[in-house]
Amino acid sequence: MSQRAPLIAAAFDEVSRWRADSGSTSDQAVRALLAAYPPDRVADLLWADLPESVSTTDVADLLSLWTWRTDDNGASIMRTMERWIDERADSRKVAVALNLDAYPFVDHRLRLARLKLLAARFPEHRSRCESMIDATKLMMQRDCERG
């Protein structure tokens, strides 16, 4: 058990309250937990510390909150999520990566390719992948129409 366990529990309690109150609650515990990790490894170290009982939705929500509180605006978190997708090794990690507030991979074509691979590898995530694929195709179409 990690020495950060009390911080983790408090942060996830806060995430639940934050979700219920549409983001209007304090984020003191969320910030305290973020400060307990080196900035370039927050997602991987959090994952290593988590009990299996924590839902992937809660983890995605916490990481989404952190993206706005890191010095790099969540760039290192997004790189980690993209690596988890590329690895295609852990369904729970993939679930977290697919449920952040931002889509992985800035390049639309790369995103499409990776999502297709995920949908084939993890049938349980096929619906989410297909939804993201459809949205990405619409983004690409709009980009083409703009110029």
PDB file of C-alpha atoms in Angstrom:
ATOM      1  CA  MET A   1       0.000   0.000   0.000  1.00  0.00           C
ATOM      2  CA  SER A   2       1.334   3.403  -0.983  1.00  0.00           C
ATOM      3  CA  GLN A   3       2.083   6.073   1.587  1.00  0.00           C
ATOM      4  CA  ARG A   4      -0.097   8.266  -0.627  1.00  0.00           C
ATOM      5  CA  ALA A   5      -3.171   6.099   0.097  1.00  0.00           C
ATOM      6  CA  PRO A   6      -4.872   8.695   2.350  1.00  0.00           C
ATOM      7  CA  LEU A   7      -4.300  11.401  -0.286  1.00  0.00           C
ATOM      8  CA  ILE A   8      -5.665   9.095  -2.986  1.00  0.00           C
ATOM      9  CA  ALA A   9      -8.810   8.340  -0.993  1.00  0.00           C
ATOM     10  CA  ALA A  10      -9.382  12.040  -0.242  1.00  0.00           C
ATOM     11  CA  ALA A  11      -8.826  13.019  -3.875  1.00  0.00           C
ATOM     12  CA  PHE A  12     -11.318  10.464  -5.175  1.00  0.00           C
ATOM     13  CA  ASP A  13     -13.879  11.540  -2.563  1.00  0.00           C
ATOM     14  CA  GLU A  14     -13.384  15.070  -3.854  1.00  0.00           C
ATOM     15  CA  VAL A  15     -13.726  13.929  -7.479  1.00  0.00           C
ATOM     16  CA  SER A  16     -17.087  12.337  -6.610  1.00  0.00           C
ATOM     17  CA  ARG A  17     -18.281  15.538  -4.943  1.00  0.00           C
ATOM     18  CA  TRP A  18     -16.927  17.602  -7.840  1.00  0.00           C
ATOM     19  CA  ARG A  19     -18.863  15.478 -10.341  1.00  0.00           C
ATOM     20  CA  ALA A  20     -22.076  15.688  -8.275  1.00  0.00           C
ATOM     21  CA  ASP A  21     -21.748  19.477  -7.897  1.00  0.00           C
ATOM     22  CA  SER A  22     -20.821  20.108 -11.554  1.00  0.00           C
ATOM     23  CA  GLY A  23     -17.331  21.239 -10.657  1.00  0.00           C
ATOM     24  CA  SER A  24     -18.193  23.770  -7.982  1.00  0.00           C
ATOM     25  CA  THR A  25     -16.550  22.054  -4.993  1.00  0.00           C
ATOM     26  CA  SER A  26     -13.063  22.540  -3.604  1.00  0.00           C
ATOM     27  CA  ASP A  27     -10.182  20.721  -5.233  1.00  0.00           C
ATOM     28  CA  GLN A  28      -7.723  20.927  -2.351  1.00  0.00           C
ATOM     29  CA  ALA A  29      -7.227  17.135  -2.084  1.00  0.00           C
ATOM     30  CA  VAL A  30      -6.928  16.821  -5.871  1.00  0.00           C
ATOM     31  CA  ARG A  31      -4.155  19.426  -5.860  1.00  0.00           C
ATOM     32  CA  ALA A  32      -2.422  17.856  -2.836  1.00  0.00           C
ATOM     33  CA  LEU A  33      -2.289  14.463  -4.536  1.00  0.00           C
ATOM     34  CA  LEU A  34      -0.976  16.003  -7.754  1.00  0.00           C
ATOM     35  CA  ALA A  35       1.808  17.682  -5.760  1.00  0.00           C
ATOM     36  CA  ALA A  36       2.805  14.271  -4.344  1.00  0.00           C
ATOM     37  CA  TYR A  37       3.964  13.066  -7.785  1.00  0.00           C
ATOM     38  CA  PRO A  38       6.794  14.158 -10.074  1.00  0.00           C
ATOM     39  CA  PRO A  39       5.182  16.275 -12.822  1.00  0.00           C
ATOM     40  CA  ASP A  40       6.309  14.144 -15.765  1.00  0.00           C
ATOM     41  CA  ARG A  41       5.076  10.819 -14.341  1.00  0.00           C
ATOM     42  CA  VAL A  42       1.794  11.622 -12.621  1.00  0.00           C
ATOM     43  CA  ALA A  43      -0.434   9.220 -14.578  1.00  0.00           C
ATOM     44  CA  ASP A  44       1.863   6.199 -14.354  1.00  0.00           C
ATOM     45  CA  LEU A  45       2.620   6.709 -10.662  1.00  0.00           C
ATOM     46  CA  LEU A  46      -1.027   7.285  -9.809  1.00  0.00           C
ATOM     47  CA  TRP A  47      -1.898   4.076 -11.658  1.00  0.00           C
ATOM     48  CA  ALA A  48       0.740   2.146  -9.712  1.00  0.00           C
ATOM     49  CA  ASP A  49      -0.699   3.438  -6.428  1.00  0.00           C
ATOM     50  CA  LEU A  50      -4.366   2.744  -7.178  1.00  0.00           C
ATOM     51  CA  PRO A  51      -6.379  -0.019  -5.623  1.00  0.00           C
ATOM     52  CA  GLU A  52      -8.233  -2.089  -8.252  1.00  0.00           C
ATOM     53  CA  SER A  53     -11.536  -0.953  -6.730  1.00  0.00           C
ATOM     54  CA  VAL A  54     -11.185   2.579  -8.100  1.00  0.00           C
ATOM     55  CA  SER A  55     -13.328   3.009 -11.187  1.00  0.00           C
ATOM     56  CA  THR A  56     -11.742   3.950 -14.479  1.00  0.00           C
ATOM     57  CA  THR A  57     -14.266   6.788 -14.745  1.00  0.00           C
ATOM     58  CA  ASP A  58     -12.981   8.261 -11.485  1.00  0.00           C
ATOM     59  CA  VAL A  59      -9.381   7.949 -12.670  1.00  0.00           C
ATOM     60  CA  ALA A  60     -10.238   9.630 -15.995  1.00  0.00           C
ATOM     61  CA  ASP A  61     -12.033  12.438 -14.156  1.00  0.00           C
ATOM     62  CA  LEU A  62      -9.085  12.963 -11.820  1.00  0.00           C
ATOM     63  CA  LEU A  63      -6.603  13.031 -14.697  1.00  0.00           C
ATOM     64  CA  SER A  64      -8.884  15.436 -16.584  1.00  0.00           C
ATOM     65  CA  LEU A  65      -8.881  17.736 -13.550  1.00  0.00           C
ATOM     66  CA  TRP A  66      -5.115  17.478 -13.339  1.00  0.00           C
ATOM     67  CA  THR A  67      -4.618  18.447 -16.981  1.00  0.00           C
ATOM     68  CA  TRP A  68      -5.687  21.984 -16.094  1.00  0.00           C
ATOM     69  CA  ARG A  69      -3.444  22.100 -13.038  1.00  0.00           C
ATOM     70  CA  THR A  70      -0.109  20.975 -14.447  1.00  0.00           C
ATOM     71  CA  ASP A  71       2.567  23.360 -15.707  1.00  0.00           C
ATOM     72  CA  ASP A  72       2.408  21.765 -19.161  1.00  0.00           C
ATOM     73  CA  ASN A  73      -1.421  21.909 -19.380  1.00  0.00           C
ATOM     74  CA  GLY A  74      -1.660  18.139 -19.249  1.00  0.00           C
ATOM     75  CA  ALA A  75       0.764  17.388 -22.104  1.00  0.00           C
ATOM     76  CA  SER A  76       2.614  14.718 -20.123  1.00  0.00           C
ATOM     77  CA  ILE A  77      -0.688  13.144 -19.045  1.00  0.00           C
ATOM     78  CA  MET A  78      -1.854  13.020 -22.675  1.00  0.00           C
ATOM     79  CA  ARG A  79       1.459  11.482 -23.790  1.00  0.00           C
ATOM     80  CA  THR A  80       0.993   8.798 -21.138  1.00  0.00           C
ATOM     81  CA  MET A  81      -2.586   8.146 -22.279  1.00  0.00           C
ATOM     82  CA  GLU A  82      -1.385   7.846 -25.875  1.00  0.00           C
ATOM     83  CA  ARG A  83       1.316   5.402 -24.769  1.00  0.00           C
ATOM     84  CA  TRP A  84      -1.275   3.331 -22.892  1.00  0.00           C
ATOM     85  CA  ILE A  85      -3.351   3.231 -26.077  1.00  0.00           C
ATOM     86  CA  ASP A  86      -0.333   2.303 -28.215  1.00  0.00           C
ATOM     87  CA  GLU A  87       0.632  -0.484 -25.795  1.00  0.00           C
ATOM     88  CA  ARG A  88      -2.873  -2.015 -26.004  1.00  0.00           C
ATOM     89  CA  ALA A  89      -1.958  -4.143 -22.980  1.00  0.00           C
ATOM     90  CA  ASP A  90      -4.418  -3.204 -20.239  1.00  0.00           C
ATOM     91  CA  SER A  91      -8.150  -2.760 -20.790  1.00  0.00           C
ATOM     92  CA  ARG A  92      -8.519  -0.615 -17.665  1.00  0.00           C
ATOM     93  CA  LYS A  93      -5.773   1.770 -18.776  1.00  0.00           C
ATOM     94  CA  VAL A  94      -7.405   1.984 -22.193  1.00  0.00           C
ATOM     95  CA  ALA A  95     -10.746   2.798 -20.535  1.00  0.00           C
ATOM     96  CA  VAL A  96      -9.112   5.689 -18.687  1.00  0.00           C
ATOM     97  CA  ALA A  97      -7.450   7.005 -21.840  1.00  0.00           C
ATOM     98  CA  LEU A  98     -10.705   6.846 -23.817  1.00  0.00           C
ATOM     99  CA  ASN A  99     -12.666   8.743 -21.189  1.00  0.00           C
ATOM    100  CA  LEU A 100     -10.613  11.860 -20.597  1.00  0.00           C
ATOM    101  CA  ASP A 101     -12.069  15.243 -21.496  1.00  0.00           C
ATOM    102  CA  ALA A 102      -9.718  15.454 -24.491  1.00  0.00           C
ATOM    103  CA  TYR A 103      -9.227  13.063 -27.371  1.00  0.00           C
ATOM    104  CA  PRO A 104      -5.836  11.374 -27.651  1.00  0.00           C
ATOM    105  CA  PHE A 105      -3.494  12.073 -30.564  1.00  0.00           C
ATOM    106  CA  VAL A 106      -3.592  15.536 -32.110  1.00  0.00           C
ATOM    107  CA  ASP A 107      -3.196  14.044 -35.587  1.00  0.00           C
ATOM    108  CA  HIS A 108      -6.643  12.897 -36.717  1.00  0.00           C
ATOM    109  CA  ARG A 109      -5.352  10.151 -39.012  1.00  0.00           C
ATOM    110  CA  LEU A 110      -3.177   8.709 -36.280  1.00  0.00           C
ATOM    111  CA  ARG A 111      -6.124   8.820 -33.875  1.00  0.00           C
ATOM    112  CA  LEU A 112      -8.318   6.949 -36.360  1.00  0.00           C
ATOM    113  CA  ALA A 113      -5.688   4.251 -36.869  1.00  0.00           C
ATOM    114  CA  ARG A 114      -5.116   3.766 -33.135  1.00  0.00           C
ATOM    115  CA  LEU A 115      -8.838   3.691 -32.321  1.00  0.00           C
ATOM    116  CA  LYS A 116      -9.438   1.049 -34.984  1.00  0.00           C
ATOM    117  CA  LEU A 117      -6.689  -1.098 -33.452  1.00  0.00           C
ATOM    118  CA  LEU A 118      -8.206  -0.651 -29.982  1.00  0.00           C
ATOM    119  CA  ALA A 119     -11.696  -1.559 -31.185  1.00  0.00           C
ATOM    120  CA  ALA A 120     -10.332  -4.785 -32.656  1.00  0.00           C
ATOM    121  CA  ARG A 121      -8.244  -5.639 -29.577  1.00  0.00           C
ATOM    122  CA  PHE A 122     -10.808  -4.715 -26.897  1.00  0.00           C
ATOM    123  CA  PRO A 123     -14.429  -5.467 -27.870  1.00  0.00           C
ATOM    124  CA  GLU A 124     -15.575  -3.953 -24.567  1.00  0.00           C
ATOM    125  CA  HIS A 125     -14.332  -0.554 -25.813  1.00  0.00           C
ATOM    126  CA  ARG A 126     -15.587  -0.891 -29.395  1.00  0.00           C
ATOM    127  CA  SER A 127     -18.599   1.381 -28.892  1.00  0.00           C
ATOM    128  CA  ARG A 128     -16.510   4.194 -27.377  1.00  0.00           C
ATOM    129  CA  CYS A 129     -13.876   3.808 -30.109  1.00  0.00           C
ATOM    130  CA  GLU A 130     -16.515   3.923 -32.834  1.00  0.00           C
ATOM    131  CA  SER A 131     -18.045   7.038 -31.299  1.00  0.00           C
ATOM    132  CA  MET A 132     -14.640   8.730 -31.224  1.00  0.00           C
ATOM    133  CA  ILE A 133     -13.914   7.568 -34.791  1.00  0.00           C
ATOM    134  CA  ASP A 134     -17.198   9.090 -36.019  1.00  0.00           C
ATOM    135  CA  ALA A 135     -16.491  12.362 -34.203  1.00  0.00           C
ATOM    136  CA  THR A 136     -12.965  12.470 -35.602  1.00  0.00           C
ATOM    137  CA  LYS A 137     -14.229  11.941 -39.148  1.00  0.00           C
ATOM    138  CA  LEU A 138     -16.615  14.880 -38.654  1.00  0.00           C
ATOM    139  CA  MET A 139     -13.710  17.016 -37.418  1.00  0.00           C
ATOM    140  CA  MET A 140     -11.692  16.067 -40.490  1.00  0.00           C
ATOM    141  CA  GLN A 141     -14.618  16.891 -42.776  1.00  0.00           C
ATOM    142  CA  ARG A 142     -15.060  20.307 -41.141  1.00  0.00           C
ATOM    143  CA  ASP A 143     -11.329  20.973 -41.456  1.00  0.00           C
ATOM    144  CA  CYS A 144     -11.492  20.184 -45.197  1.00  0.00           C
ATOM    145  CA  GLU A 145     -14.533  22.447 -45.656  1.00  0.00           C
ATOM    146  CA  ARG A 146     -12.734  25.343 -43.957  1.00  0.00           C
ATOM    147  CA  GLY A 147      -9.918  25.241 -46.306  1.00  0.00           C
TER     148      GLY A 147
END
